Short mmCIF file of C-alpha atoms in Angstrom, two decimals:
data_model
loop_
_atom_site.label_atom_id
_atom_site.label_comp_id
_atom_site.label_asym_id
_atom_site.label_seq_id
_atom_site.Cartn_x
_atom_site.Cartn_y
_atom_site.Cartn_z
CA MET A 588 10.13 -1.21 7.44
CA ALA A 589 13.91 -2.67 5.14
CA ALA A 590 16.42 -3.07 7.48
CA LYS A 591 18.96 -0.68 4.91
CA THR A 592 16.55 2.12 3.89
CA ILE A 593 18.16 5.60 2.69
CA VAL A 594 16.34 7.92 5.24
CA PRO A 595 16.90 11.47 4.10
CA LEU A 596 18.47 13.90 6.99
CA TRP A 597 15.93 16.53 5.67
CA VAL A 598 18.60 19.51 6.34
CA SER A 599 20.30 21.78 4.33
CA THR A 600 22.67 24.43 4.92
CA CYS A 601 20.66 27.02 5.62
CA GLY A 602 18.40 25.22 8.25
CA LEU A 603 16.03 22.14 8.98
CA LEU A 604 13.70 20.75 6.44
CA LEU A 605 11.13 20.07 8.27
CA LEU A 606 -2.59 10.70 5.98
CA CYS A 607 -6.61 10.56 4.40
CA SER A 608 -8.91 9.21 6.26
CA SER A 609 -10.20 5.03 6.95
CA LEU A 610 -12.06 3.75 3.63
CA SER A 611 -14.22 3.30 7.39
CA GLY A 612 -14.58 6.75 7.66
CA VAL A 613 -13.40 6.54 10.79
CA ASN A 614 -10.39 7.98 12.05
CA GLY A 615 -8.58 5.93 13.89
CA ILE A 616 -4.84 4.02 14.29
CA GLY A 617 -3.44 0.78 12.17
CA VAL A 618 -0.59 -0.82 13.24
CA ASN A 619 1.76 -2.84 11.16
CA TYR A 620 1.65 -6.67 12.38
CA GLY A 621 5.58 -7.54 11.76
CA MET A 622 6.02 -11.40 12.19
CA ILE A 623 9.10 -11.99 12.06
CA GLY A 624 10.51 -13.67 15.76
CA ASN A 625 10.38 -16.67 17.36
CA ASP A 626 7.92 -16.29 20.49
CA LEU A 627 5.37 -14.04 19.02
CA PRO A 628 1.88 -15.26 20.36
CA SER A 629 -0.55 -16.93 17.98
CA PRO A 630 -2.98 -14.86 15.24
CA ASP A 631 -6.26 -15.52 17.33
CA LYS A 632 -4.64 -13.20 20.85
CA VAL A 633 -3.38 -10.71 18.69
CA VAL A 634 -6.76 -9.79 16.93
CA ALA A 635 -7.91 -9.49 20.59
CA LEU A 636 -5.16 -7.21 21.89
CA TYR A 637 -5.99 -5.24 18.49
CA LYS A 638 -9.83 -5.17 19.64
CA SER A 639 -9.23 -4.35 23.37
CA HIS A 640 -6.85 -2.32 23.20
CA ASN A 641 -8.98 0.18 19.98
CA ILE A 642 -6.78 -0.34 17.16
CA THR A 643 -9.19 -0.11 13.85
CA ASP A 644 -6.87 -1.40 10.88
CA VAL A 645 -3.74 -4.28 10.39
CA ARG A 646 -0.87 -3.86 7.70
CA LEU A 647 -0.33 -7.47 6.80
CA PHE A 648 3.41 -7.44 5.11
CA HIS A 649 2.84 -10.99 3.98
CA PRO A 650 -0.04 -13.12 3.26
CA ASP A 651 -0.55 -15.94 6.03
CA THR A 652 -3.30 -17.69 6.73
CA SER A 653 -3.98 -18.51 10.00
CA VAL A 654 -3.89 -14.41 10.30
CA LEU A 655 -6.79 -13.96 7.72
CA GLU A 656 -8.67 -16.72 9.87
CA ALA A 657 -8.03 -14.45 12.52
CA LEU A 658 -8.95 -11.95 11.07
CA ARG A 659 -12.95 -12.55 10.53
CA GLY A 660 -15.59 -11.27 11.65
CA SER A 661 -13.30 -8.93 13.82
CA GLY A 662 -14.42 -5.05 11.71
CA LEU A 663 -10.79 -4.40 11.63
CA GLY A 664 -9.51 -3.08 8.44
CA VAL A 665 -7.10 -4.69 7.07
CA VAL A 666 -4.16 -4.09 4.09
CA LEU A 667 -2.32 -6.88 2.99
CA GLY A 668 0.91 -7.68 1.14
CA THR A 669 2.66 -9.28 -1.08
CA LEU A 670 5.97 -10.55 -0.84
CA ASN A 671 9.15 -8.60 -2.66
CA GLU A 672 10.13 -11.93 -4.01
CA ASP A 673 6.25 -12.82 -4.86
CA LEU A 674 7.12 -9.35 -7.21
CA HIS A 675 8.10 -11.58 -10.71
CA ALA A 676 5.82 -13.64 -10.63
CA LEU A 677 3.23 -11.37 -10.39
CA ALA A 678 4.29 -8.87 -12.42
CA SER A 679 4.67 -11.42 -15.45
CA ASP A 680 2.03 -14.26 -15.32
CA ALA A 681 -1.55 -12.88 -14.75
CA SER A 682 -2.80 -16.84 -13.41
CA PHE A 683 0.77 -16.14 -10.52
CA ALA A 684 -1.70 -12.80 -9.63
CA ALA A 685 -5.07 -15.03 -10.62
CA SER A 686 -4.16 -17.84 -8.10
CA TRP A 687 -2.85 -15.28 -5.74
CA VAL A 688 -6.06 -13.73 -4.86
CA GLN A 689 -8.35 -17.33 -5.00
CA SER A 690 -5.87 -18.51 -1.91
CA TYR A 691 -5.69 -15.11 -0.48
CA VAL A 692 -7.69 -12.83 -0.12
CA GLN A 693 -11.43 -14.49 -2.08
CA PRO A 694 -11.96 -17.03 0.41
CA PHE A 695 -11.92 -14.55 2.84
CA ALA A 696 -13.72 -12.01 1.22
CA GLY A 697 -16.66 -11.60 2.56
CA SER A 698 -15.77 -11.61 6.28
CA VAL A 699 -12.07 -9.68 6.39
CA ASN A 700 -12.48 -6.09 5.53
CA PHE A 701 -9.86 -5.59 2.59
CA SER A 702 -8.61 -1.67 2.75
CA TYR A 703 -5.79 -2.40 0.02
CA ILE A 704 -3.64 -4.67 -1.81
CA ASN A 705 -0.69 -4.03 -0.92
CA ALA A 706 2.65 -4.61 -3.94
CA GLY A 707 5.81 -4.74 -2.91
CA ASN A 708 7.79 -2.41 -0.49
CA GLU A 709 10.11 -0.17 -0.63
CA VAL A 710 11.13 -1.77 -3.67
CA ILE A 711 11.38 1.75 -5.60
CA PRO A 712 13.91 3.12 -6.39
CA GLY A 713 15.54 -0.67 -7.34
CA GLU A 714 15.68 -3.32 -9.36
CA ALA A 715 12.41 -4.37 -9.16
CA ALA A 716 10.81 -1.04 -9.45
CA ALA A 717 9.78 -1.68 -12.72
CA LEU A 718 8.17 -4.67 -11.85
CA VAL A 719 5.81 -2.88 -8.84
CA LEU A 720 3.06 -1.25 -11.78
CA PRO A 721 2.21 -5.06 -13.61
CA ALA A 722 1.93 -6.61 -10.52
CA MET A 723 -0.74 -3.80 -9.30
CA GLN A 724 -2.59 -4.24 -12.87
CA ASN A 725 -1.93 -8.14 -12.35
CA LEU A 726 -3.81 -7.88 -9.39
CA GLU A 727 -6.81 -5.59 -9.91
CA ALA A 728 -7.84 -7.18 -13.14
CA ALA A 729 -7.34 -11.05 -11.02
CA LEU A 730 -9.81 -9.06 -8.43
CA GLN A 731 -12.18 -7.84 -11.37
CA ALA A 732 -12.38 -11.22 -12.20
CA ALA A 733 -12.94 -12.33 -9.19
CA GLY A 734 -15.57 -10.18 -8.40
CA LEU A 735 -13.63 -8.43 -5.99
CA SER A 736 -13.64 -4.10 -5.57
CA VAL A 737 -10.12 -4.16 -3.50
CA PRO A 738 -7.90 -0.67 -4.62
CA VAL A 739 -4.53 -2.22 -5.14
CA THR A 740 -1.44 0.20 -4.37
CA THR A 741 1.91 0.08 -3.40
CA ALA A 742 4.38 1.41 -0.72
CA VAL A 743 7.50 3.57 -0.72
CA ALA A 744 10.03 5.11 1.38
CA THR A 745 10.95 8.42 1.26
CA SER A 746 14.61 7.32 -0.67
CA VAL A 747 12.33 7.57 -3.54
CA LEU A 748 12.42 11.07 -3.30
CA GLY A 749 15.01 14.05 -4.87
CA PRO A 750 14.06 17.31 -3.80
CA SER A 751 13.25 17.69 -0.46
CA TYR A 752 13.67 21.16 1.59
CA PRO A 753 12.05 22.99 2.53
CA PRO A 754 8.36 20.87 1.61
CA SER A 755 6.58 22.38 -1.10
CA GLN A 756 10.24 21.39 -3.52
CA GLY A 757 9.34 17.85 -2.51
CA ALA A 758 10.17 15.71 -5.82
CA PHE A 759 10.78 12.40 -7.15
CA SER A 760 14.51 11.49 -7.98
CA GLU A 761 15.71 10.77 -11.30
CA ALA A 762 16.26 6.81 -10.18
CA SER A 763 12.14 6.85 -8.56
CA LEU A 764 10.19 9.23 -11.50
CA PRO A 765 10.43 6.13 -14.50
CA SER A 766 8.70 3.65 -12.05
CA VAL A 767 7.07 5.73 -9.09
CA GLY A 768 5.95 8.48 -11.70
CA PRO A 769 3.63 6.25 -14.00
CA ILE A 770 2.30 4.55 -10.70
CA VAL A 771 1.33 7.78 -9.69
CA SER A 772 -1.11 8.05 -12.76
CA PHE A 773 -1.99 5.07 -12.38
CA LEU A 774 -3.32 5.76 -8.92
CA THR A 775 -5.04 9.38 -9.71
CA SER A 776 -7.82 7.49 -12.34
CA ARG A 777 -8.73 5.20 -9.62
CA GLY A 778 -9.02 7.46 -6.78
CA THR A 779 -6.71 4.95 -5.23
CA PRO A 780 -3.47 6.65 -2.76
CA LEU A 781 -0.05 6.23 -2.32
CA LEU A 782 1.51 4.16 0.76
CA VAL A 783 4.42 5.57 2.49
CA ASN A 784 6.33 4.85 5.11
CA VAL A 785 7.81 8.15 7.17
CA TYR A 786 10.58 8.01 9.66
CA PRO A 787 11.46 10.76 11.57
CA TYR A 788 13.56 8.76 13.97
CA PHE A 789 16.32 8.20 11.70
CA ALA A 790 16.42 11.61 9.86
CA TYR A 791 16.91 12.39 13.88
CA SER A 792 19.35 9.95 15.01
CA ALA A 793 21.63 10.59 11.91
CA ASP A 794 21.96 13.55 13.09
CA PRO A 795 20.35 15.13 16.16
CA SER A 796 22.83 18.03 16.38
CA SER A 797 20.43 19.81 13.37
CA VAL A 798 17.16 17.99 13.98
CA PRO A 799 16.04 19.59 17.63
CA LEU A 800 14.30 16.10 19.45
CA ASP A 801 10.82 17.76 19.96
CA TYR A 802 10.15 18.52 17.09
CA ALA A 803 11.21 15.01 15.17
CA LEU A 804 8.77 13.73 18.26
CA LEU A 805 5.90 15.88 17.12
CA SER A 806 6.40 17.79 20.83
CA SER A 807 3.35 19.97 21.78
CA SER A 808 6.26 22.30 22.55
CA ALA A 809 8.43 22.42 19.71
CA ALA A 810 9.21 25.54 18.07
CA VAL A 811 8.04 25.94 14.01
CA ALA A 812 11.31 25.86 12.19
CA VAL A 813 10.94 26.09 8.26
CA THR A 814 8.36 28.48 6.99
CA ASP A 815 7.45 27.98 3.32
CA ASN A 816 5.13 30.07 1.37
CA GLY A 817 3.90 30.52 4.68
CA ALA A 818 2.98 27.05 5.59
CA GLU A 819 4.62 26.84 8.85
CA TYR A 820 6.14 23.35 10.63
CA ALA A 821 6.74 22.88 13.78
CA ASN A 822 7.28 18.98 13.43
CA LEU A 823 9.11 16.65 11.41
CA PHE A 824 6.16 13.96 10.57
CA ASP A 825 4.81 16.74 9.22
CA ALA A 826 8.08 18.45 7.14
CA ILE A 827 8.24 14.63 4.85
CA LEU A 828 4.72 14.44 4.63
CA ASP A 829 3.98 16.96 2.06
CA ALA A 830 6.88 17.02 0.89
CA VAL A 831 5.73 13.34 -0.42
CA TYR A 832 2.44 14.97 -1.57
CA ALA A 833 4.40 18.24 -3.38
CA ALA A 834 6.17 15.43 -5.08
CA VAL A 835 3.94 13.79 -6.33
CA GLU A 836 1.23 16.86 -8.00
CA LYS A 837 4.93 17.20 -9.90
CA ALA A 838 4.51 13.93 -11.18
CA GLY A 839 0.59 14.18 -12.35
CA GLY A 840 -0.80 13.71 -9.50
CA GLY A 841 -2.69 16.54 -8.63
CA ALA A 842 -4.12 17.72 -5.28
CA SER A 843 -7.26 15.00 -5.05
CA MET A 844 -4.36 11.85 -4.18
CA GLU A 845 -3.81 11.55 -1.22
CA LEU A 846 -0.72 9.91 0.49
CA VAL A 847 -1.44 6.96 3.19
CA VAL A 848 1.40 6.25 6.21
CA SER A 849 2.14 2.93 6.22
CA GLU A 850 5.09 2.63 8.66
CA THR A 851 5.95 5.25 11.27
CA GLY A 852 7.87 4.74 14.84
CA TRP A 853 10.43 4.71 17.47
CA PRO A 854 12.83 1.91 18.74
CA SER A 855 12.18 1.86 22.28
CA GLY A 856 15.99 0.53 22.65
CA GLY A 857 18.30 -1.18 20.89
CA GLY A 858 20.97 1.20 20.93
CA GLY A 859 20.10 3.78 18.69
CA TYR A 860 21.06 7.95 19.57
CA GLY A 861 17.39 9.06 21.32
CA ALA A 862 16.30 5.23 20.96
CA SER A 863 14.81 4.86 24.48
CA VAL A 864 11.06 4.24 25.83
CA GLU A 865 10.21 7.71 27.28
CA ASN A 866 11.70 8.64 23.25
CA ALA A 867 8.92 6.55 21.60
CA ALA A 868 5.87 6.40 24.11
CA ALA A 869 5.95 10.46 23.32
CA TYR A 870 6.42 10.15 19.10
CA VAL A 871 3.50 7.28 19.12
CA ASN A 872 1.44 9.26 21.55
CA ASN A 873 2.05 12.45 19.40
CA LEU A 874 1.43 10.85 16.75
CA VAL A 875 -1.65 9.27 17.39
CA ARG A 876 -2.87 13.34 18.57
CA HIS A 877 -1.79 14.42 15.62
CA VAL A 878 -2.49 12.76 12.78
CA GLY A 879 -5.93 14.23 12.15
CA ARG A 880 -5.54 17.32 11.50
CA GLY A 881 -4.33 16.74 8.78
CA THR A 882 -1.15 18.84 7.38
CA PRO A 883 0.32 22.62 6.35
CA ARG A 884 -0.80 21.14 2.81
CA ARG A 885 -3.02 19.94 3.60
CA PRO A 886 -4.70 20.91 6.86
CA GLY A 887 -8.11 19.18 7.90
CA LYS A 888 -7.21 16.73 6.36
CA ALA A 889 -6.78 12.90 8.29
CA VAL A 890 -3.94 10.95 7.64
CA GLU A 891 -4.67 7.03 7.83
CA THR A 892 -1.48 6.08 9.28
CA TYR A 893 -0.15 2.66 10.77
CA ILE A 894 2.70 2.18 13.42
CA PHE A 895 5.07 -0.02 13.18
CA ALA A 896 4.73 -1.77 15.33
CA ILE A 897 2.83 -4.46 17.24
CA PHE A 898 5.88 -6.61 18.78
CA ASN A 899 9.33 -6.66 18.87
CA GLU A 900 11.04 -9.22 17.09
CA ASN A 901 13.56 -10.90 18.21
CA GLN A 902 14.86 -12.25 14.00
CA LYS A 903 14.89 -9.22 13.04
CA PRO A 904 18.25 -7.91 12.06
CA GLU A 905 20.26 -6.56 15.61
CA GLY A 906 20.32 -2.65 17.19
CA VAL A 907 17.43 -0.79 17.14
CA GLU A 908 14.96 -2.80 14.35
CA GLN A 909 14.26 -5.40 16.85
CA HIS A 910 13.15 -2.55 18.94
CA PHE A 911 10.30 -0.80 17.52
CA GLY A 912 7.08 -2.69 19.33
CA LEU A 913 4.18 -1.60 21.07
CA PHE A 914 4.16 -4.57 22.87
CA GLN A 915 6.74 -7.51 24.13
CA PRO A 916 5.30 -10.61 22.84
CA ASP A 917 4.11 -11.55 25.83
CA MET A 918 1.41 -9.37 24.72
CA SER A 919 2.50 -6.49 27.93
CA GLU A 920 3.27 -2.76 26.71
CA VAL A 921 6.36 -1.87 26.22
CA TYR A 922 4.45 1.98 26.89
CA HIS A 923 1.40 2.72 26.43
CA VAL A 924 -0.41 4.23 23.68
CA ASP A 925 -3.70 5.88 23.77
CA PHE A 926 -5.02 4.81 20.99
CA SER A 927 -8.61 6.54 21.50
CA ALA A 928 -7.03 9.86 21.28
CA ALA A 929 -7.45 9.27 17.40
CA SER A 930 -10.99 9.64 17.23
CA SER A 931 -10.91 12.92 19.81
#
């Protein structure tokens, strides 16, 4: 999650605006493993924590060989990210991409289950946006040269959208389309999903008078807030995701292209409006139970989803960003999440 992500309010003057199954075929839930803290447990303890809580997948924002070593033989699906600052070298220098694969993927491929390589996080739109596709292409070529079959994709924030209300009108912005359009074509031709970071919390906290809390929390008691060409939306998560689906389809992705929710969560503290342990627990547990059902635009199609994040990280910017963790650094729960509900 970028500290200054632009988040649409998902509202209009007439009302509110209102992930694919994992490669292993298990409708599980992943959790982002961030490491911006000076008091976090060792990687082997973290991997054990994932497994003991029925967390099936992990997303890493950057390669860390000690973490990759700890993941050997764990059975966890792994989304491995690149550093945004490496995009220039990955895009412009095929030998750098080859070295990256030789350092962080090839030595571990026999015992680590790599789901995707994630080239860049939330860089579209922006100065580095044009680097993403050539970085993806060089990484793909390096993986193929090494005899490895790991899909390459990227992660975007919802700031890639222009129109977003109602969800069926979702489209990429003029600033985003020149970069994300060719990426959609690349991914579609390979049957690889686009990763998208979805945060109903920020829409709610920016305009709580217009976004009902139960709608943002995926509460089962929430009323239908928007009817869009016959599709009914009773939660903001589905509405945001379907707006991105609509944008992908307009960009040539078609109805077959899938999305993975690579980040979503709710802060348990930090002073933000609505940031509380109670709300965070409600959102995440409701999410775990919900994502297997799909969205109104893709009913019955389970949404591969990664919660942000495993720990509260004390070296992130002060405020809510330090309070997205499911666990404290001592591995005690901030609140309980029933991950087993994802497979029910």
